[in-house]
């Protein structure tokens, strides 16, 4: 008997008409007969596009991918398979399957919802992967409020879920939404521009009971990965993932300006430092790249290098002057300044009194209005 199981895939949730791409599949031979990779009895990976009436879509190119090697029963293989989108826009189900001799389809393949559009949109090419229940990852990106991805098992450290945006883009915010339950109990959230070098954006060790929401200095991101740190008897659920497009920031400083950008790279192991004791008039300035409505500023620092006495001002372009947003003296902690909402592009932090220690910034975050999140529309 010939049967197959699709263990994992990264099929995109949105494509453009006629688009051709490669999808990573992990397929297992669950039958009792070996699959041949070559010769008259070779097996192939194929697909069918089904329309809203569950009927085969006819304006598609039939591409089939050969197995990378023969697979004995219970063996699996990971490889790339070619996929071509239909020529007609619409909402489809893609059915991956194994094709045997005489063009016989196995008939119990992998079913994935895909939106095909005439022109690219924000989520075109987005893909998801996970090391738990990987066959259902598309449910986290399908925009359907009645469905979600879940781990299919209690939460445990080491479980992960990854989003691939198909290309690097400048981001400053990420939301991972659960359907009112199934929140990650403890997690670390990381981003990467290339899939190799990762930056930690947020970490919650335990007792997390709400949606994941993280904001950070604008960062070039293609991959978003959340890893669980804590066990929970509940399954982990994801109903949607949203990202926020950003404009790159710039930074300068009165001291050591060549290192100012290190305060904006979201890395805890790099920092800007004044390399001198704090003195009145020493300053650090952020350029947000565009006018934003802001209401707070957070600055992390190296040990014992927080600003001791400081003032936060914002540039009022209409009045052509700096205005005070926040002041503090005798500070020994990370800066967490809340102030009245104001529109500005520039934020200046200035030391107001001497302190016998240097000033450093490892990470800078600005609290601001964040609208127009990108992701599949929940319906």
Tab-separated table of C-alpha atoms in Angstrom:
chain	number	residue	atom	x	y	z
A	1	UNK	CA	0.000	0.000	0.000
A	2	UNK	CA	1.304	3.483	-0.930
A	3	UNK	CA	0.619	6.325	1.515
A	4	UNK	CA	2.451	9.522	2.459
A	5	UNK	CA	2.590	12.080	5.247
A	6	UNK	CA	3.713	15.677	4.772
A	7	UNK	CA	5.637	16.364	7.968
A	8	UNK	CA	6.548	20.006	7.291
A	9	UNK	CA	6.336	22.697	4.642
A	10	UNK	CA	6.800	26.436	4.090
A	11	UNK	CA	4.139	27.016	1.428
A	12	UNK	CA	3.417	30.774	1.145
A	13	UNK	CA	-0.038	32.022	2.103
A	14	UNK	CA	-0.190	34.544	-0.752
A	15	UNK	CA	1.105	34.455	-4.330
A	16	UNK	CA	0.822	36.506	-7.520
A	17	UNK	CA	-0.835	35.064	-10.632
A	18	UNK	CA	1.595	32.922	-12.609
A	19	UNK	CA	4.309	33.185	-9.948
A	20	UNK	CA	6.837	30.345	-9.799
A	21	UNK	CA	8.745	29.519	-6.619
A	22	UNK	CA	10.281	26.666	-4.641
A	23	UNK	CA	8.601	25.305	-1.508
A	24	UNK	CA	10.463	23.296	1.118
A	25	UNK	CA	8.678	20.029	1.929
A	26	UNK	CA	9.440	17.193	4.325
A	27	UNK	CA	7.640	14.034	3.220
A	28	UNK	CA	7.523	10.607	4.845
A	29	UNK	CA	6.784	7.276	3.197
A	30	UNK	CA	4.098	5.844	5.503
A	31	UNK	CA	3.261	2.928	3.244
A	32	UNK	CA	4.638	-0.556	2.876
A	33	UNK	CA	6.299	-0.141	-0.525
A	34	UNK	CA	9.575	1.662	-1.225
A	35	UNK	CA	9.406	4.803	-3.361
A	36	UNK	CA	11.730	4.899	-6.333
A	37	UNK	CA	13.397	8.177	-7.341
A	38	UNK	CA	14.278	7.144	-10.892
A	39	UNK	CA	13.170	4.727	-13.555
A	40	UNK	CA	9.784	3.646	-14.844
A	41	UNK	CA	8.285	3.461	-11.345
A	42	UNK	CA	9.636	6.761	-10.012
A	43	UNK	CA	7.490	8.759	-7.581
A	44	UNK	CA	7.044	12.534	-7.871
A	45	UNK	CA	5.655	15.370	-5.782
A	46	UNK	CA	2.797	17.205	-7.471
A	47	UNK	CA	-0.028	19.560	-6.624
A	48	UNK	CA	-3.584	20.507	-7.485
A	49	UNK	CA	-5.203	23.922	-7.170
A	50	UNK	CA	-8.816	23.764	-5.937
A	51	UNK	CA	-11.188	26.739	-6.233
A	52	UNK	CA	-13.812	27.888	-3.719
A	53	UNK	CA	-16.144	25.100	-4.913
A	54	UNK	CA	-13.402	22.529	-4.309
A	55	UNK	CA	-13.097	21.979	-8.048
A	56	UNK	CA	-9.742	21.676	-9.836
A	57	UNK	CA	-8.517	24.991	-11.269
A	58	UNK	CA	-7.623	24.442	-14.921
A	59	UNK	CA	-5.455	27.483	-15.800
A	60	UNK	CA	-2.418	26.162	-13.942
A	61	UNK	CA	0.922	24.774	-15.007
A	62	UNK	CA	1.416	21.197	-13.876
A	63	UNK	CA	4.903	20.991	-12.391
A	64	UNK	CA	6.181	17.813	-10.772
A	65	UNK	CA	9.288	17.386	-8.666
A	66	UNK	CA	11.350	14.219	-8.513
A	67	UNK	CA	12.320	12.748	-5.163
A	68	UNK	CA	15.933	13.471	-4.168
A	69	UNK	CA	16.487	9.772	-3.427
A	70	UNK	CA	14.626	6.513	-2.973
A	71	UNK	CA	12.619	6.274	0.257
A	72	UNK	CA	11.988	3.016	2.057
A	73	UNK	CA	8.922	2.689	4.312
A	74	UNK	CA	9.171	5.007	7.372
A	75	UNK	CA	11.918	7.090	5.744
A	76	UNK	CA	11.501	10.806	5.057
A	77	UNK	CA	13.247	13.440	2.957
A	78	UNK	CA	13.387	17.230	2.863
A	79	UNK	CA	13.668	18.970	-0.493
A	80	UNK	CA	12.412	21.866	-2.595
A	81	UNK	CA	9.409	21.433	-4.896
A	82	UNK	CA	8.442	23.809	-7.699
A	83	UNK	CA	5.047	25.538	-7.397
A	84	UNK	CA	3.321	27.688	-10.042
A	85	UNK	CA	0.290	29.861	-9.189
A	86	UNK	CA	-2.906	29.931	-11.305
A	87	UNK	CA	-3.448	32.700	-13.852
A	88	UNK	CA	-6.733	33.755	-12.224
A	89	UNK	CA	-6.839	35.730	-8.941
A	90	UNK	CA	-8.853	34.196	-6.128
A	91	UNK	CA	-8.887	32.191	-2.915
A	92	UNK	CA	-7.695	28.628	-3.392
A	93	UNK	CA	-6.726	25.464	-1.606
A	94	UNK	CA	-3.449	23.953	-2.739
A	95	UNK	CA	-3.259	20.182	-2.430
A	96	UNK	CA	0.249	18.742	-2.288
A	97	UNK	CA	0.389	15.017	-3.021
A	98	UNK	CA	2.630	12.181	-4.149
A	99	UNK	CA	2.119	10.865	-7.676
A	100	UNK	CA	2.878	7.252	-8.415
A	101	UNK	CA	3.058	5.258	-11.595
A	102	UNK	CA	0.395	5.802	-14.271
A	103	UNK	CA	-0.177	9.309	-12.843
A	104	UNK	CA	-1.970	7.862	-9.808
A	105	UNK	CA	-2.339	10.378	-6.949
A	106	UNK	CA	-2.116	8.986	-3.435
A	107	UNK	CA	-5.185	11.035	-2.479
A	108	UNK	CA	-4.455	12.091	1.126
A	109	UNK	CA	-2.065	14.978	0.714
A	110	UNK	CA	-1.443	18.312	2.390
A	111	UNK	CA	-4.141	20.991	1.972
A	112	UNK	CA	-3.048	24.651	2.270
A	113	UNK	CA	-5.186	27.813	1.808
A	114	UNK	CA	-3.541	30.345	-0.530
A	115	UNK	CA	-4.676	33.736	-1.808
A	116	UNK	CA	-3.633	34.495	-5.399
A	117	UNK	CA	-3.666	38.164	-6.420
A	118	UNK	CA	-3.142	40.060	-9.665
A	119	UNK	CA	-0.487	42.289	-8.097
A	120	UNK	CA	1.775	41.790	-5.070
A	121	UNK	CA	0.465	42.783	-1.648
A	122	UNK	CA	2.084	43.160	1.747
A	123	UNK	CA	1.848	39.465	2.645
A	124	UNK	CA	2.765	38.013	-0.762
A	125	UNK	CA	5.328	35.267	-0.264
A	126	UNK	CA	5.001	35.065	3.537
A	127	UNK	CA	5.781	31.574	4.849
A	128	UNK	CA	5.707	29.888	8.244
A	129	UNK	CA	7.509	26.933	9.819
A	130	UNK	CA	7.454	25.202	13.211
A	131	UNK	CA	8.976	22.162	14.872
A	132	UNK	CA	5.550	21.210	16.294
A	133	UNK	CA	2.466	20.523	14.160
A	134	UNK	CA	4.314	21.919	11.126
A	135	UNK	CA	1.732	20.762	8.583
A	136	UNK	CA	-0.825	23.308	9.897
A	137	UNK	CA	1.388	26.416	10.158
A	138	UNK	CA	-0.505	28.239	7.374
A	139	UNK	CA	-3.462	28.595	9.739
A	140	UNK	CA	-1.522	31.293	11.598
A	141	UNK	CA	-1.385	33.392	8.420
A	142	UNK	CA	-4.670	32.668	6.624
A	143	UNK	CA	-6.667	35.637	7.963
A	144	UNK	CA	-9.506	33.339	9.086
A	145	UNK	CA	-10.821	34.148	12.561
A	146	UNK	CA	-12.312	30.662	12.800
A	147	UNK	CA	-8.962	28.915	12.491
A	148	UNK	CA	-5.567	29.077	14.127
A	149	UNK	CA	-2.374	27.083	14.360
A	150	UNK	CA	-1.837	25.175	17.583
A	151	UNK	CA	1.054	23.078	18.810
A	152	UNK	CA	-1.138	19.989	19.201
A	153	UNK	CA	0.647	19.243	22.477
A	154	UNK	CA	1.390	20.938	25.821
A	155	UNK	CA	3.910	23.754	25.659
A	156	UNK	CA	7.513	22.804	26.381
A	157	UNK	CA	10.886	24.555	26.119
A	158	UNK	CA	12.383	24.274	22.653
A	159	UNK	CA	9.153	24.531	20.671
A	160	UNK	CA	9.440	27.264	18.039
A	161	UNK	CA	7.489	29.023	15.292
A	162	UNK	CA	9.153	30.987	12.481
A	163	UNK	CA	7.822	33.530	9.968
A	164	UNK	CA	9.648	34.221	6.700
A	165	UNK	CA	8.645	37.540	5.083
A	166	UNK	CA	10.234	36.403	1.762
A	167	UNK	CA	12.573	39.428	1.678
A	168	UNK	CA	14.221	41.764	4.215
A	169	UNK	CA	12.163	44.809	5.191
A	170	UNK	CA	12.553	47.556	7.761
A	171	UNK	CA	10.375	46.799	10.814
A	172	UNK	CA	9.904	48.258	14.284
A	173	UNK	CA	7.106	46.140	15.733
A	174	UNK	CA	5.774	42.578	15.880
A	175	UNK	CA	2.498	41.163	17.191
A	176	UNK	CA	1.829	37.444	17.599
A	177	UNK	CA	-1.864	37.044	18.382
A	178	UNK	CA	-3.547	34.087	20.062
A	179	UNK	CA	-7.328	33.397	19.925
A	180	UNK	CA	-7.948	34.502	23.522
A	181	UNK	CA	-6.105	31.465	24.873
A	182	UNK	CA	-3.027	29.393	24.142
A	183	UNK	CA	-0.616	32.241	24.925
A	184	UNK	CA	3.089	31.340	25.119
A	185	UNK	CA	3.838	30.915	28.832
A	186	UNK	CA	7.453	32.028	28.472
A	187	UNK	CA	9.336	32.915	25.327
A	188	UNK	CA	12.179	34.652	23.549
A	189	UNK	CA	11.429	36.603	20.356
A	190	UNK	CA	14.241	36.994	17.802
A	191	UNK	CA	14.612	38.541	14.356
A	192	UNK	CA	17.094	38.070	11.528
A	193	UNK	CA	17.794	39.628	8.141
A	194	UNK	CA	19.470	36.520	6.709
A	195	UNK	CA	18.429	33.513	8.814
A	196	UNK	CA	21.934	33.163	10.269
A	197	UNK	CA	22.568	36.139	12.564
A	198	UNK	CA	19.773	36.663	15.106
A	199	UNK	CA	18.893	39.557	17.417
A	200	UNK	CA	16.830	39.101	20.572
A	201	UNK	CA	13.934	41.561	20.660
A	202	UNK	CA	11.944	40.427	23.698
A	203	UNK	CA	12.139	37.844	26.479
A	204	UNK	CA	9.489	36.766	29.009
A	205	UNK	CA	10.608	33.972	31.318
A	206	UNK	CA	7.248	32.811	32.732
A	207	UNK	CA	3.598	33.589	33.537
A	208	UNK	CA	2.881	35.275	30.203
A	209	UNK	CA	-0.907	35.444	29.650
A	210	UNK	CA	-1.563	37.773	26.730
A	211	UNK	CA	-0.653	38.400	23.101
A	212	UNK	CA	2.987	38.954	22.184
A	213	UNK	CA	3.635	42.630	21.427
A	214	UNK	CA	7.165	43.912	20.857
A	215	UNK	CA	8.449	47.276	19.635
A	216	UNK	CA	12.085	48.075	18.912
A	217	UNK	CA	14.371	50.396	16.998
A	218	UNK	CA	13.852	49.916	13.234
A	219	UNK	CA	15.641	46.789	12.111
A	220	UNK	CA	16.050	45.033	8.759
A	221	UNK	CA	14.070	41.796	9.195
A	222	UNK	CA	13.181	38.829	7.005
A	223	UNK	CA	12.754	36.152	9.674
A	224	UNK	CA	10.816	36.311	12.943
A	225	UNK	CA	11.151	33.408	15.381
A	226	UNK	CA	9.567	32.813	18.766
A	227	UNK	CA	11.002	30.047	20.976
A	228	UNK	CA	9.262	28.753	24.093
A	229	UNK	CA	11.192	28.864	27.365
A	230	UNK	CA	8.586	27.541	29.800
A	231	UNK	CA	6.420	24.435	30.061
A	232	UNK	CA	2.638	24.725	30.248
A	233	UNK	CA	-0.156	22.114	30.176
A	234	UNK	CA	-1.906	24.231	27.554
A	235	UNK	CA	-1.331	23.997	23.817
A	236	UNK	CA	0.322	26.989	22.148
A	237	UNK	CA	-1.927	28.817	19.656
A	238	UNK	CA	-1.310	31.486	17.005
A	239	UNK	CA	-4.217	33.088	15.134
A	240	UNK	CA	-2.315	35.857	13.336
A	241	UNK	CA	1.086	37.525	13.035
A	242	UNK	CA	1.393	41.245	12.293
A	243	UNK	CA	4.471	43.351	11.580
A	244	UNK	CA	4.924	47.120	11.469
A	245	UNK	CA	6.850	48.764	8.634
A	246	UNK	CA	9.318	51.436	9.708
A	247	UNK	CA	11.646	54.172	8.561
A	248	UNK	CA	15.290	53.811	9.573
A	249	UNK	CA	16.502	55.926	12.501
A	250	UNK	CA	19.750	57.829	12.805
A	251	UNK	CA	21.675	58.838	15.901
A	252	UNK	CA	24.400	61.291	16.776
A	253	UNK	CA	26.049	62.428	19.993
A	254	UNK	CA	28.265	65.110	21.456
A	255	UNK	CA	30.796	62.453	22.490
A	256	UNK	CA	31.977	59.402	20.535
A	257	UNK	CA	29.494	60.063	17.671
A	258	UNK	CA	30.968	57.327	15.456
A	259	UNK	CA	29.511	54.747	17.869
A	260	UNK	CA	26.062	56.340	18.186
A	261	UNK	CA	24.445	53.794	15.847
A	262	UNK	CA	25.295	51.023	18.336
A	263	UNK	CA	22.430	52.303	20.493
A	264	UNK	CA	20.006	51.504	17.649
A	265	UNK	CA	21.037	47.969	16.633
A	266	UNK	CA	18.839	46.265	19.285
A	267	UNK	CA	21.825	44.257	20.528
A	268	UNK	CA	22.560	44.031	24.242
A	269	UNK	CA	26.213	43.216	23.543
A	270	UNK	CA	26.943	46.491	21.722
A	271	UNK	CA	26.580	50.018	23.036
A	272	UNK	CA	27.259	53.680	22.529
A	273	UNK	CA	29.316	55.155	25.343
A	274	UNK	CA	30.427	58.687	26.068
A	275	UNK	CA	33.832	57.262	27.077
A	276	UNK	CA	34.020	60.141	29.554
A	277	UNK	CA	32.389	61.189	32.803
A	278	UNK	CA	28.965	62.762	32.485
A	279	UNK	CA	29.077	66.560	32.267
A	280	UNK	CA	26.414	69.208	31.847
A	281	UNK	CA	25.653	69.734	28.159
A	282	UNK	CA	26.631	66.211	27.027
A	283	UNK	CA	23.905	64.950	24.662
A	284	UNK	CA	22.595	62.108	22.506
A	285	UNK	CA	20.071	62.700	19.716
A	286	UNK	CA	17.668	60.492	17.748
A	287	UNK	CA	16.343	61.227	14.260
A	288	UNK	CA	13.207	59.106	13.717
A	289	UNK	CA	13.320	59.600	9.949
A	290	UNK	CA	9.824	61.108	9.848
A	291	UNK	CA	7.434	62.953	12.136
A	292	UNK	CA	5.908	60.556	14.672
A	293	UNK	CA	3.454	60.952	17.543
A	294	UNK	CA	5.498	59.829	20.547
A	295	UNK	CA	4.704	59.484	24.253
A	296	UNK	CA	7.711	57.863	25.848
A	297	UNK	CA	11.369	56.891	25.689
A	298	UNK	CA	13.195	53.842	27.049
A	299	UNK	CA	16.983	53.609	27.227
A	300	UNK	CA	18.953	50.608	28.469
A	301	UNK	CA	22.558	51.022	29.548
A	302	UNK	CA	25.612	49.095	30.593
A	303	UNK	CA	26.022	48.489	34.310
A	304	UNK	CA	26.302	51.743	36.278
A	305	UNK	CA	26.290	53.877	33.113
A	306	UNK	CA	22.765	55.275	33.231
A	307	UNK	CA	22.308	59.045	32.861
A	308	UNK	CA	22.370	60.467	36.396
A	309	UNK	CA	20.752	63.850	35.726
A	310	UNK	CA	19.094	64.385	32.362
A	311	UNK	CA	16.449	66.136	30.317
A	312	UNK	CA	14.496	64.807	27.307
A	313	UNK	CA	13.452	67.399	24.732
A	314	UNK	CA	11.608	67.046	21.427
A	315	UNK	CA	11.837	69.298	18.394
A	316	UNK	CA	8.674	71.324	17.713
A	317	UNK	CA	8.935	72.097	13.996
A	318	UNK	CA	5.920	74.396	14.007
A	319	UNK	CA	7.361	76.584	16.787
A	320	UNK	CA	10.940	76.029	15.573
A	321	UNK	CA	12.241	75.235	19.056
A	322	UNK	CA	13.012	72.417	21.454
A	323	UNK	CA	10.423	71.670	24.139
A	324	UNK	CA	10.969	69.791	27.395
A	325	UNK	CA	9.193	66.431	27.587
A	326	UNK	CA	10.790	64.888	30.689
A	327	UNK	CA	13.412	65.623	33.371
A	328	UNK	CA	14.982	63.570	36.138
A	329	UNK	CA	17.760	63.970	38.701
A	330	UNK	CA	19.703	61.471	40.818
A	331	UNK	CA	18.865	58.595	38.491
A	332	UNK	CA	20.466	55.155	38.856
A	333	UNK	CA	18.147	53.078	36.658
A	334	UNK	CA	17.322	52.439	33.027
A	335	UNK	CA	15.402	55.344	31.516
A	336	UNK	CA	11.648	54.724	31.264
A	337	UNK	CA	10.189	58.143	30.545
A	338	UNK	CA	6.482	58.683	29.885
A	339	UNK	CA	5.263	62.095	28.764
A	340	UNK	CA	2.383	63.839	27.012
A	341	UNK	CA	1.962	62.771	23.394
A	342	UNK	CA	3.734	65.079	20.978
A	343	UNK	CA	4.606	65.095	17.289
A	344	UNK	CA	8.292	65.201	16.475
A	345	UNK	CA	11.063	63.745	14.353
A	346	UNK	CA	13.933	64.529	16.715
A	347	UNK	CA	14.525	63.527	20.354
A	348	UNK	CA	17.420	64.942	22.366
A	349	UNK	CA	18.641	63.575	25.704
A	350	UNK	CA	20.961	65.977	27.519
A	351	UNK	CA	22.946	65.605	30.734
A	352	UNK	CA	22.104	68.431	33.160
A	353	UNK	CA	24.678	67.915	35.945
A	354	UNK	CA	28.027	66.260	36.448
A	355	UNK	CA	28.341	62.602	37.493
A	356	UNK	CA	31.558	60.690	38.001
A	357	UNK	CA	30.708	57.896	35.573
A	358	UNK	CA	30.359	57.517	31.788
A	359	UNK	CA	27.003	57.401	30.022
A	360	UNK	CA	26.055	54.536	27.734
A	361	UNK	CA	23.040	53.343	25.714
A	362	UNK	CA	22.711	49.697	24.687
A	363	UNK	CA	19.157	49.894	23.344
A	364	UNK	CA	16.744	52.721	22.577
A	365	UNK	CA	12.975	52.377	22.241
A	366	UNK	CA	10.456	55.105	21.519
A	367	UNK	CA	6.811	54.711	22.511
A	368	UNK	CA	4.689	56.005	19.650
A	369	UNK	CA	1.459	55.605	17.729
A	370	UNK	CA	1.761	52.557	15.500
A	371	UNK	CA	-0.964	52.124	12.905
A	372	UNK	CA	-1.244	50.211	9.617
A	373	UNK	CA	0.130	46.874	10.766
A	374	UNK	CA	0.875	44.401	7.977
A	375	UNK	CA	-0.592	40.909	7.975
A	376	UNK	CA	-3.487	38.821	6.737
A	377	UNK	CA	-6.806	40.549	7.454
A	378	UNK	CA	-8.823	38.628	10.054
A	379	UNK	CA	-12.304	37.850	8.699
